[in-house]
Amino acid sequence: HRLTSLTGHPSRPWRAWWDFMACIVICYEAVTLPMNFLDLEDSISWQVLGWFARILWTCDIPVQLFTKYNLPDGRAEHDLFRIWQHYLKSWFFLDVSMLMADWIE
C-alpha cells in the first residue's frame, strides 16, 4: 500500500506534541463545558479557543487513522487496514459523535 508510508509511529516527537495539545484542549473543555450552563457572554478569546479545539478534534480523526499502534508483543502495527480497523473498533465512533455535537453547536 502506498498509504502505509504515511503512517506515523506513536512515539515520534510530533505525536508527543500532538498529544500535549490534545491535553491542553481537554483542560480547556473541562473548564468551559460547565460554563455553558451559565448565561455568560462569550468573549472573542473564548470563541477563538473554541474554534481551535474544534479544528484540533477534526484533525485528530485523520491523525488517528494514520498512527500506528503497539501490538501486545511491543511491535508497531504497520498495516494501514489493521490500523483503521483498530481505530474503528476503539475510539472512532465516540470521537465522531463528540465532534458532530461540537460542529452542530
PDB file of N, CA and C in Angstrom:
ATOM      1  N   HIS A   1       0.832  -1.189   0.000  1.00  0.00           N
ATOM      2  CA  HIS A   1       0.000   0.000   0.000  1.00  0.00           C
ATOM      3  C   HIS A   1       0.876   1.252   0.000  1.00  0.00           C
ATOM      4  N   ARG A   2       0.545   2.167  -0.863  1.00  0.00           N
ATOM      5  CA  ARG A   2       1.286   3.429  -0.863  1.00  0.00           C
ATOM      6  C   ARG A   2       0.943   4.276   0.350  1.00  0.00           C
ATOM      7  N   LEU A   3      -0.283   4.143   0.851  1.00  0.00           N
ATOM      8  CA  LEU A   3      -0.686   4.930   2.010  1.00  0.00           C
ATOM      9  C   LEU A   3       0.013   4.497   3.291  1.00  0.00           C
ATOM     10  N   THR A   4       0.486   3.257   3.335  1.00  0.00           N
ATOM     11  CA  THR A   4       1.174   2.769   4.529  1.00  0.00           C
ATOM     12  C   THR A   4       2.401   3.622   4.850  1.00  0.00           C
ATOM     13  N   SER A   5       3.029   4.179   3.828  1.00  0.00           N
ATOM     14  CA  SER A   5       4.192   5.029   4.069  1.00  0.00           C
ATOM     15  C   SER A   5       3.816   6.325   4.779  1.00  0.00           C
ATOM     16  N   LEU A   6       2.534   6.663   4.826  1.00  0.00           N
ATOM     17  CA  LEU A   6       2.086   7.878   5.502  1.00  0.00           C
ATOM     18  C   LEU A   6       1.833   7.673   6.992  1.00  0.00           C
ATOM     19  N   THR A   7       1.898   6.420   7.448  1.00  0.00           N
ATOM     20  CA  THR A   7       1.615   6.166   8.854  1.00  0.00           C
ATOM     21  C   THR A   7       2.766   6.635   9.726  1.00  0.00           C
ATOM     22  N   GLY A   8       2.422   7.035  10.940  1.00  0.00           N
ATOM     23  CA  GLY A   8       3.433   7.516  11.874  1.00  0.00           C
ATOM     24  C   GLY A   8       3.445   6.678  13.134  1.00  0.00           C
ATOM     25  N   HIS A   9       4.600   6.584  13.740  1.00  0.00           N
ATOM     26  CA  HIS A   9       4.754   5.819  14.973  1.00  0.00           C
ATOM     27  C   HIS A   9       4.252   6.657  16.152  1.00  0.00           C
ATOM     28  N   PRO A  10       3.569   6.032  17.121  1.00  0.00           N
ATOM     29  CA  PRO A  10       3.027   6.807  18.244  1.00  0.00           C
ATOM     30  C   PRO A  10       4.067   7.420  19.168  1.00  0.00           C
ATOM     31  N   SER A  11       5.330   7.002  19.064  1.00  0.00           N
ATOM     32  CA  SER A  11       6.347   7.574  19.953  1.00  0.00           C
ATOM     33  C   SER A  11       7.205   8.642  19.280  1.00  0.00           C
ATOM     34  N   ARG A  12       6.823   9.084  18.102  1.00  0.00           N
ATOM     35  CA  ARG A  12       7.561  10.160  17.421  1.00  0.00           C
ATOM     36  C   ARG A  12       7.361  11.485  18.154  1.00  0.00           C
ATOM     37  N   PRO A  13       8.329  12.395  18.065  1.00  0.00           N
ATOM     38  CA  PRO A  13       8.199  13.691  18.746  1.00  0.00           C
ATOM     39  C   PRO A  13       6.954  14.484  18.340  1.00  0.00           C
ATOM     40  N   TRP A  14       6.582  14.470  17.064  1.00  0.00           N
ATOM     41  CA  TRP A  14       5.391  15.217  16.644  1.00  0.00           C
ATOM     42  C   TRP A  14       4.151  14.666  17.321  1.00  0.00           C
ATOM     43  N   ARG A  15       4.150  13.363  17.589  1.00  0.00           N
ATOM     44  CA  ARG A  15       2.990  12.749  18.237  1.00  0.00           C
ATOM     45  C   ARG A  15       2.900  13.182  19.694  1.00  0.00           C
ATOM     46  N   ALA A  16       4.035  13.324  20.357  1.00  0.00           N
ATOM     47  CA  ALA A  16       4.044  13.828  21.730  1.00  0.00           C
ATOM     48  C   ALA A  16       3.512  15.261  21.763  1.00  0.00           C
ATOM     49  N   TRP A  17       3.915  16.064  20.780  1.00  0.00           N
ATOM     50  CA  TRP A  17       3.403  17.433  20.696  1.00  0.00           C
ATOM     51  C   TRP A  17       1.892  17.420  20.475  1.00  0.00           C
ATOM     52  N   TRP A  18       1.430  16.553  19.582  1.00  0.00           N
ATOM     53  CA  TRP A  18       0.000  16.460  19.288  1.00  0.00           C
ATOM     54  C   TRP A  18      -0.785  16.063  20.544  1.00  0.00           C
ATOM     55  N   ASP A  19      -0.284  15.072  21.272  1.00  0.00           N
ATOM     56  CA  ASP A  19      -0.953  14.627  22.496  1.00  0.00           C
ATOM     57  C   ASP A  19      -0.946  15.728  23.558  1.00  0.00           C
ATOM     58  N   PHE A  20       0.135  16.508  23.614  1.00  0.00           N
ATOM     59  CA  PHE A  20       0.198  17.626  24.550  1.00  0.00           C
ATOM     60  C   PHE A  20      -0.871  18.662  24.214  1.00  0.00           C
ATOM     61  N   MET A  21      -1.014  18.978  22.919  1.00  0.00           N
ATOM     62  CA  MET A  21      -2.052  19.933  22.501  1.00  0.00           C
ATOM     63  C   MET A  21      -3.443  19.396  22.842  1.00  0.00           C
ATOM     64  N   ALA A  22      -3.642  18.104  22.654  1.00  0.00           N
ATOM     65  CA  ALA A  22      -4.928  17.498  22.989  1.00  0.00           C
ATOM     66  C   ALA A  22      -5.206  17.611  24.491  1.00  0.00           C
ATOM     67  N   CYS A  23      -4.184  17.439  25.315  1.00  0.00           N
ATOM     68  CA  CYS A  23      -4.353  17.588  26.763  1.00  0.00           C
ATOM     69  C   CYS A  23      -4.725  19.015  27.139  1.00  0.00           C
ATOM     70  N   ILE A  24      -4.107  19.973  26.474  1.00  0.00           N
ATOM     71  CA  ILE A  24      -4.450  21.377  26.720  1.00  0.00           C
ATOM     72  C   ILE A  24      -5.911  21.631  26.364  1.00  0.00           C
ATOM     73  N   VAL A  25      -6.344  21.106  25.240  1.00  0.00           N
ATOM     74  CA  VAL A  25      -7.741  21.297  24.803  1.00  0.00           C
ATOM     75  C   VAL A  25      -8.697  20.595  25.763  1.00  0.00           C
ATOM     76  N   ILE A  26      -8.325  19.424  26.254  1.00  0.00           N
ATOM     77  CA  ILE A  26      -9.180  18.724  27.219  1.00  0.00           C
ATOM     78  C   ILE A  26      -9.323  19.565  28.490  1.00  0.00           C
ATOM     79  N   CYS A  27      -8.239  20.168  28.957  1.00  0.00           N
ATOM     80  CA  CYS A  27      -8.307  21.055  30.132  1.00  0.00           C
ATOM     81  C   CYS A  27      -9.202  22.256  29.851  1.00  0.00           C
ATOM     82  N   TYR A  28      -9.051  22.852  28.673  1.00  0.00           N
ATOM     83  CA  TYR A  28      -9.898  23.980  28.280  1.00  0.00           C
ATOM     84  C   TYR A  28     -11.367  23.566  28.296  1.00  0.00           C
ATOM     85  N   GLU A  29     -11.664  22.403  27.721  1.00  0.00           N
ATOM     86  CA  GLU A  29     -13.050  21.952  27.655  1.00  0.00           C
ATOM     87  C   GLU A  29     -13.598  21.573  29.029  1.00  0.00           C
ATOM     88  N   ALA A  30     -12.742  21.077  29.915  1.00  0.00           N
ATOM     89  CA  ALA A  30     -13.176  20.756  31.273  1.00  0.00           C
ATOM     90  C   ALA A  30     -13.586  22.015  32.038  1.00  0.00           C
ATOM     91  N   VAL A  31     -12.953  23.131  31.704  1.00  0.00           N
ATOM     92  CA  VAL A  31     -13.296  24.401  32.347  1.00  0.00           C
ATOM     93  C   VAL A  31     -14.527  25.021  31.696  1.00  0.00           C
ATOM     94  N   THR A  32     -14.581  25.000  30.377  1.00  0.00           N
ATOM     95  CA  THR A  32     -15.648  25.723  29.678  1.00  0.00           C
ATOM     96  C   THR A  32     -16.963  24.958  29.578  1.00  0.00           C
ATOM     97  N   LEU A  33     -16.925  23.648  29.611  1.00  0.00           N
ATOM     98  CA  LEU A  33     -18.173  22.885  29.486  1.00  0.00           C
ATOM     99  C   LEU A  33     -19.168  23.227  30.589  1.00  0.00           C
ATOM    100  N   PRO A  34     -18.772  23.249  31.864  1.00  0.00           N
ATOM    101  CA  PRO A  34     -19.737  23.657  32.888  1.00  0.00           C
ATOM    102  C   PRO A  34     -20.207  25.105  32.721  1.00  0.00           C
ATOM    103  N   MET A  35     -19.364  25.942  32.144  1.00  0.00           N
ATOM    104  CA  MET A  35     -19.734  27.340  31.952  1.00  0.00           C
ATOM    105  C   MET A  35     -20.841  27.497  30.920  1.00  0.00           C
ATOM    106  N   ASN A  36     -21.042  26.487  30.073  1.00  0.00           N
ATOM    107  CA  ASN A  36     -22.118  26.552  29.082  1.00  0.00           C
ATOM    108  C   ASN A  36     -23.491  26.598  29.735  1.00  0.00           C
ATOM    109  N   PHE A  37     -23.596  26.103  30.962  1.00  0.00           N
ATOM    110  CA  PHE A  37     -24.874  26.103  31.659  1.00  0.00           C
ATOM    111  C   PHE A  37     -25.183  27.455  32.287  1.00  0.00           C
ATOM    112  N   LEU A  38     -24.188  28.299  32.357  1.00  0.00           N
ATOM    113  CA  LEU A  38     -24.377  29.665  32.851  1.00  0.00           C
ATOM    114  C   LEU A  38     -24.634  30.566  31.646  1.00  0.00           C
ATOM    115  N   ASP A  39     -25.300  31.632  31.876  1.00  0.00           N
ATOM    116  CA  ASP A  39     -25.600  32.550  30.776  1.00  0.00           C
ATOM    117  C   ASP A  39     -24.545  33.655  30.741  1.00  0.00           C
ATOM    118  N   LEU A  40     -23.321  33.258  30.368  1.00  0.00           N
ATOM    119  CA  LEU A  40     -22.222  34.209  30.321  1.00  0.00           C
ATOM    120  C   LEU A  40     -22.014  34.707  28.900  1.00  0.00           C
ATOM    121  N   GLU A  41     -21.530  35.931  28.809  1.00  0.00           N
ATOM    122  CA  GLU A  41     -21.225  36.489  27.492  1.00  0.00           C
ATOM    123  C   GLU A  41     -19.973  35.822  26.938  1.00  0.00           C
ATOM    124  N   ASP A  42     -20.016  35.467  25.667  1.00  0.00           N
ATOM    125  CA  ASP A  42     -18.898  34.789  25.006  1.00  0.00           C
ATOM    126  C   ASP A  42     -17.899  35.831  24.498  1.00  0.00           C
ATOM    127  N   SER A  43     -16.683  35.807  25.050  1.00  0.00           N
ATOM    128  CA  SER A  43     -15.667  36.754  24.591  1.00  0.00           C
ATOM    129  C   SER A  43     -14.998  36.204  23.336  1.00  0.00           C
ATOM    130  N   ILE A  44     -14.316  37.072  22.636  1.00  0.00           N
ATOM    131  CA  ILE A  44     -13.627  36.667  21.403  1.00  0.00           C
ATOM    132  C   ILE A  44     -12.537  35.641  21.706  1.00  0.00           C
ATOM    133  N   SER A  45     -11.867  35.763  22.853  1.00  0.00           N
ATOM    134  CA  SER A  45     -10.812  34.800  23.192  1.00  0.00           C
ATOM    135  C   SER A  45     -11.391  33.410  23.424  1.00  0.00           C
ATOM    136  N   TRP A  46     -12.548  33.316  24.082  1.00  0.00           N
ATOM    137  CA  TRP A  46     -13.183  32.008  24.269  1.00  0.00           C
ATOM    138  C   TRP A  46     -13.652  31.432  22.935  1.00  0.00           C
ATOM    139  N   GLN A  47     -14.116  32.298  22.048  1.00  0.00           N
ATOM    140  CA  GLN A  47     -14.535  31.826  20.725  1.00  0.00           C
ATOM    141  C   GLN A  47     -13.351  31.283  19.930  1.00  0.00           C
ATOM    142  N   VAL A  48     -12.221  31.974  19.990  1.00  0.00           N
ATOM    143  CA  VAL A  48     -11.018  31.517  19.281  1.00  0.00           C
ATOM    144  C   VAL A  48     -10.551  30.178  19.846  1.00  0.00           C
ATOM    145  N   LEU A  49     -10.520  30.063  21.168  1.00  0.00           N
ATOM    146  CA  LEU A  49     -10.122  28.797  21.783  1.00  0.00           C
ATOM    147  C   LEU A  49     -11.099  27.679  21.426  1.00  0.00           C
ATOM    148  N   GLY A  50     -12.377  28.010  21.360  1.00  0.00           N
ATOM    149  CA  GLY A  50     -13.375  27.016  20.965  1.00  0.00           C
ATOM    150  C   GLY A  50     -13.161  26.534  19.542  1.00  0.00           C
ATOM    151  N   TRP A  51     -12.857  27.450  18.647  1.00  0.00           N
ATOM    152  CA  TRP A  51     -12.571  27.056  17.262  1.00  0.00           C
ATOM    153  C   TRP A  51     -11.275  26.266  17.158  1.00  0.00           C
ATOM    154  N   PHE A  52     -10.281  26.632  17.951  1.00  0.00           N
ATOM    155  CA  PHE A  52      -9.033  25.869  17.968  1.00  0.00           C
ATOM    156  C   PHE A  52      -9.308  24.430  18.392  1.00  0.00           C
ATOM    157  N   ALA A  53     -10.112  24.262  19.441  1.00  0.00           N
ATOM    158  CA  ALA A  53     -10.453  22.918  19.923  1.00  0.00           C
ATOM    159  C   ALA A  53     -11.206  22.135  18.853  1.00  0.00           C
ATOM    160  N   ARG A  54     -12.176  22.773  18.237  1.00  0.00           N
ATOM    161  CA  ARG A  54     -12.980  22.111  17.201  1.00  0.00           C
ATOM    162  C   ARG A  54     -12.095  21.662  16.028  1.00  0.00           C
ATOM    163  N   ILE A  55     -11.180  22.513  15.616  1.00  0.00           N
ATOM    164  CA  ILE A  55     -10.290  22.168  14.493  1.00  0.00           C
ATOM    165  C   ILE A  55      -9.310  21.069  14.897  1.00  0.00           C
ATOM    166  N   LEU A  56      -8.785  21.144  16.134  1.00  0.00           N
ATOM    167  CA  LEU A  56      -7.873  20.102  16.591  1.00  0.00           C
ATOM    168  C   LEU A  56      -8.572  18.746  16.596  1.00  0.00           C
ATOM    169  N   TRP A  57      -9.784  18.671  17.130  1.00  0.00           N
ATOM    170  CA  TRP A  57     -10.501  17.387  17.178  1.00  0.00           C
ATOM    171  C   TRP A  57     -10.876  16.917  15.780  1.00  0.00           C
ATOM    172  N   THR A  58     -11.154  17.835  14.881  1.00  0.00           N
ATOM    173  CA  THR A  58     -11.445  17.454  13.498  1.00  0.00           C
ATOM    174  C   THR A  58     -10.208  16.839  12.847  1.00  0.00           C
ATOM    175  N   CYS A  59      -9.056  17.441  13.076  1.00  0.00           N
ATOM    176  CA  CYS A  59      -7.803  16.917  12.517  1.00  0.00           C
ATOM    177  C   CYS A  59      -7.355  15.650  13.225  1.00  0.00           C
ATOM    178  N   ASP A  60      -7.821  15.455  14.440  1.00  0.00           N
ATOM    179  CA  ASP A  60      -7.385  14.294  15.211  1.00  0.00           C
ATOM    180  C   ASP A  60      -7.866  12.980  14.591  1.00  0.00           C
ATOM    181  N   ILE A  61      -9.005  12.987  13.945  1.00  0.00           N
ATOM    182  CA  ILE A  61      -9.504  11.744  13.342  1.00  0.00           C
ATOM    183  C   ILE A  61      -8.560  11.241  12.255  1.00  0.00           C
ATOM    184  N   PRO A  62      -8.165  12.060  11.268  1.00  0.00           N
ATOM    185  CA  PRO A  62      -7.181  11.558  10.305  1.00  0.00           C
ATOM    186  C   PRO A  62      -5.833  11.210  10.947  1.00  0.00           C
ATOM    187  N   VAL A  63      -5.432  11.960  11.965  1.00  0.00           N
ATOM    188  CA  VAL A  63      -4.181  11.635  12.655  1.00  0.00           C
ATOM    189  C   VAL A  63      -4.280  10.238  13.251  1.00  0.00           C
ATOM    190  N   GLN A  64      -5.394   9.942  13.898  1.00  0.00           N
ATOM    191  CA  GLN A  64      -5.574   8.615  14.491  1.00  0.00           C
ATOM    192  C   GLN A  64      -5.616   7.526  13.425  1.00  0.00           C
ATOM    193  N   LEU A  65      -6.221   7.838  12.289  1.00  0.00           N
ATOM    194  CA  LEU A  65      -6.320   6.851  11.215  1.00  0.00           C
ATOM    195  C   LEU A  65      -4.964   6.501  10.608  1.00  0.00           C
ATOM    196  N   PHE A  66      -3.983   7.374  10.790  1.00  0.00           N
ATOM    197  CA  PHE A  66      -2.663   7.133  10.220  1.00  0.00           C
ATOM    198  C   PHE A  66      -1.576   6.973  11.281  1.00  0.00           C
ATOM    199  N   THR A  67      -1.971   6.702  12.524  1.00  0.00           N
ATOM    200  CA  THR A  67      -0.991   6.474  13.587  1.00  0.00           C
ATOM    201  C   THR A  67      -0.935   4.993  13.906  1.00  0.00           C
ATOM    202  N   LYS A  68       0.258   4.445  13.829  1.00  0.00           N
ATOM    203  CA  LYS A  68       0.449   3.041  14.173  1.00  0.00           C
ATOM    204  C   LYS A  68       0.110   2.841  15.644  1.00  0.00           C
ATOM    205  N   TYR A  69      -0.158   1.607  16.014  1.00  0.00           N
ATOM    206  CA  TYR A  69      -0.375   1.289  17.414  1.00  0.00           C
ATOM    207  C   TYR A  69       0.507   0.109  17.791  1.00  0.00           C
ATOM    208  N   ASN A  70       0.764  -0.024  19.078  1.00  0.00           N
ATOM    209  CA  ASN A  70       1.644  -1.085  19.551  1.00  0.00           C
ATOM    210  C   ASN A  70       0.867  -2.378  19.744  1.00  0.00           C
ATOM    211  N   LEU A  71       1.428  -3.439  19.225  1.00  0.00           N
ATOM    212  CA  LEU A  71       0.878  -4.772  19.403  1.00  0.00           C
ATOM    213  C   LEU A  71       1.272  -5.299  20.776  1.00  0.00           C
ATOM    214  N   PRO A  72       0.611  -6.354  21.258  1.00  0.00           N
ATOM    215  CA  PRO A  72       0.957  -6.886  22.588  1.00  0.00           C
ATOM    216  C   PRO A  72       2.425  -7.278  22.746  1.00  0.00           C
ATOM    217  N   ASP A  73       3.085  -7.668  21.653  1.00  0.00           N
ATOM    218  CA  ASP A  73       4.497  -8.050  21.755  1.00  0.00           C
ATOM    219  C   ASP A  73       5.450  -6.852  21.672  1.00  0.00           C
ATOM    220  N   GLY A  74       4.895  -5.631  21.593  1.00  0.00           N
ATOM    221  CA  GLY A  74       5.708  -4.423  21.584  1.00  0.00           C
ATOM    222  C   GLY A  74       6.027  -3.873  20.205  1.00  0.00           C
ATOM    223  N   ARG A  75       5.772  -4.651  19.163  1.00  0.00           N
ATOM    224  CA  ARG A  75       6.000  -4.155  17.802  1.00  0.00           C
ATOM    225  C   ARG A  75       4.868  -3.211  17.409  1.00  0.00           C
ATOM    226  N   ALA A  76       5.154  -2.337  16.457  1.00  0.00           N
ATOM    227  CA  ALA A  76       4.132  -1.414  15.949  1.00  0.00           C
ATOM    228  C   ALA A  76       3.420  -2.049  14.763  1.00  0.00           C
ATOM    229  N   GLU A  77       2.106  -1.865  14.727  1.00  0.00           N
ATOM    230  CA  GLU A  77       1.320  -2.354  13.589  1.00  0.00           C
ATOM    231  C   GLU A  77       1.525  -1.389  12.420  1.00  0.00           C
ATOM    232  N   HIS A  78       1.944  -1.919  11.279  1.00  0.00           N
ATOM    233  CA  HIS A  78       2.227  -1.103  10.100  1.00  0.00           C
ATOM    234  C   HIS A  78       1.127  -1.176   9.054  1.00  0.00           C
ATOM    235  N   ASP A  79       0.313  -2.211   9.102  1.00  0.00           N
ATOM    236  CA  ASP A  79      -0.717  -2.406   8.085  1.00  0.00           C
ATOM    237  C   ASP A  79      -1.825  -1.373   8.252  1.00  0.00           C
ATOM    238  N   LEU A  80      -2.026  -0.567   7.220  1.00  0.00           N
ATOM    239  CA  LEU A  80      -2.990   0.528   7.295  1.00  0.00           C
ATOM    240  C   LEU A  80      -4.407   0.028   7.541  1.00  0.00           C
ATOM    241  N   PHE A  81      -4.794  -1.057   6.881  1.00  0.00           N
ATOM    242  CA  PHE A  81      -6.135  -1.601   7.087  1.00  0.00           C
ATOM    243  C   PHE A  81      -6.336  -1.998   8.546  1.00  0.00           C
ATOM    244  N   ARG A  82      -5.335  -2.617   9.156  1.00  0.00           N
ATOM    245  CA  ARG A  82      -5.452  -3.018  10.569  1.00  0.00           C
ATOM    246  C   ARG A  82      -5.465  -1.799  11.494  1.00  0.00           C
ATOM    247  N   ILE A  83      -4.706  -0.771  11.130  1.00  0.00           N
ATOM    248  CA  ILE A  83      -4.723   0.463  11.927  1.00  0.00           C
ATOM    249  C   ILE A  83      -6.122   1.068  11.900  1.00  0.00           C
ATOM    250  N   TRP A  84      -6.700   1.151  10.712  1.00  0.00           N
ATOM    251  CA  TRP A  84      -8.057   1.690  10.594  1.00  0.00           C
ATOM    252  C   TRP A  84      -9.049   0.834  11.361  1.00  0.00           C
ATOM    253  N   GLN A  85      -8.933  -0.469  11.221  1.00  0.00           N
ATOM    254  CA  GLN A  85      -9.831  -1.405  11.900  1.00  0.00           C
ATOM    255  C   GLN A  85      -9.722  -1.236  13.422  1.00  0.00           C
ATOM    256  N   HIS A  86      -8.506  -1.103  13.911  1.00  0.00           N
ATOM    257  CA  HIS A  86      -8.273  -0.909  15.351  1.00  0.00           C
ATOM    258  C   HIS A  86      -8.933   0.381  15.830  1.00  0.00           C
ATOM    259  N   TYR A  87      -8.760   1.466  15.096  1.00  0.00           N
ATOM    260  CA  TYR A  87      -9.356   2.747  15.486  1.00  0.00           C
ATOM    261  C   TYR A  87     -10.877   2.689  15.388  1.00  0.00           C
ATOM    262  N   LEU A  88     -11.401   2.082  14.341  1.00  0.00           N
ATOM    263  CA  LEU A  88     -12.856   1.966  14.193  1.00  0.00           C
ATOM    264  C   LEU A  88     -13.477   1.164  15.327  1.00  0.00           C
ATOM    265  N   LYS A  89     -12.757   0.192  15.837  1.00  0.00           N
ATOM    266  CA  LYS A  89     -13.269  -0.633  16.928  1.00  0.00           C
ATOM    267  C   LYS A  89     -13.075   0.003  18.296  1.00  0.00           C
ATOM    268  N   SER A  90     -12.266   1.049  18.378  1.00  0.00           N
ATOM    269  CA  SER A  90     -11.996   1.631  19.686  1.00  0.00           C
ATOM    270  C   SER A  90     -12.643   3.007  19.844  1.00  0.00           C
ATOM    271  N   TRP A  91     -11.984   4.069  19.450  1.00  0.00           N
ATOM    272  CA  TRP A  91     -12.421   5.430  19.750  1.00  0.00           C
ATOM    273  C   TRP A  91     -13.178   6.138  18.636  1.00  0.00           C
ATOM    274  N   PHE A  92     -13.199   5.601  17.442  1.00  0.00           N
ATOM    275  CA  PHE A  92     -13.728   6.323  16.287  1.00  0.00           C
ATOM    276  C   PHE A  92     -15.150   6.830  16.496  1.00  0.00           C
ATOM    277  N   PHE A  93     -16.061   5.973  16.899  1.00  0.00           N
ATOM    278  CA  PHE A  93     -17.464   6.396  16.988  1.00  0.00           C
ATOM    279  C   PHE A  93     -17.688   7.404  18.105  1.00  0.00           C
ATOM    280  N   LEU A  94     -16.970   7.282  19.197  1.00  0.00           N
ATOM    281  CA  LEU A  94     -17.051   8.294  20.247  1.00  0.00           C
ATOM    282  C   LEU A  94     -16.487   9.619  19.736  1.00  0.00           C
ATOM    283  N   ASP A  95     -15.337   9.560  19.064  1.00  0.00           N
ATOM    284  CA  ASP A  95     -14.732  10.776  18.511  1.00  0.00           C
ATOM    285  C   ASP A  95     -15.673  11.471  17.534  1.00  0.00           C
ATOM    286  N   VAL A  96     -16.260  10.713  16.631  1.00  0.00           N
ATOM    287  CA  VAL A  96     -17.149  11.293  15.619  1.00  0.00           C
ATOM    288  C   VAL A  96     -18.410  11.860  16.267  1.00  0.00           C
ATOM    289  N   SER A  97     -18.999  11.147  17.217  1.00  0.00           N
ATOM    290  CA  SER A  97     -20.220  11.645  17.842  1.00  0.00           C
ATOM    291  C   SER A  97     -19.958  12.928  18.633  1.00  0.00           C
ATOM    292  N   MET A  98     -18.828  12.980  19.341  1.00  0.00           N
ATOM    293  CA  MET A  98     -18.493  14.206  20.074  1.00  0.00           C
ATOM    294  C   MET A  98     -18.204  15.358  19.124  1.00  0.00           C
ATOM    295  N   LEU A  99     -17.519  15.045  18.037  1.00  0.00           N
ATOM    296  CA  LEU A  99     -17.191  16.076  17.063  1.00  0.00           C
ATOM    297  C   LEU A  99     -18.440  16.601  16.364  1.00  0.00           C
ATOM    298  N   MET A 100     -19.359  15.713  16.037  1.00  0.00           N
ATOM    299  CA  MET A 100     -20.607  16.151  15.401  1.00  0.00           C
ATOM    300  C   MET A 100     -21.380  17.079  16.327  1.00  0.00           C
ATOM    301  N   ALA A 101     -21.439  16.734  17.606  1.00  0.00           N
ATOM    302  CA  ALA A 101     -22.122  17.594  18.570  1.00  0.00           C
ATOM    303  C   ALA A 101     -21.444  18.964  18.651  1.00  0.00           C
ATOM    304  N   ASP A 102     -20.135  18.969  18.566  1.00  0.00           N
ATOM    305  CA  ASP A 102     -19.386  20.223  18.617  1.00  0.00           C
ATOM    306  C   ASP A 102     -19.662  21.078  17.387  1.00  0.00           C
ATOM    307  N   TRP A 103     -19.688  20.472  16.208  1.00  0.00           N
ATOM    308  CA  TRP A 103     -19.927  21.232  14.991  1.00  0.00           C
ATOM    309  C   TRP A 103     -21.377  21.686  14.862  1.00  0.00           C
ATOM    310  N   ILE A 104     -22.317  20.915  15.389  1.00  0.00           N
ATOM    311  CA  ILE A 104     -23.726  21.304  15.327  1.00  0.00           C
ATOM    312  C   ILE A 104     -23.991  22.505  16.201  1.00  0.00           C
ATOM    313  N   GLU A 105     -23.255  22.593  17.310  1.00  0.00           N
ATOM    314  CA  GLU A 105     -23.412  23.698  18.256  1.00  0.00           C
ATOM    315  C   GLU A 105     -23.249  24.971  17.543  1.00  0.00           C
TER     316      GLU A 105
END
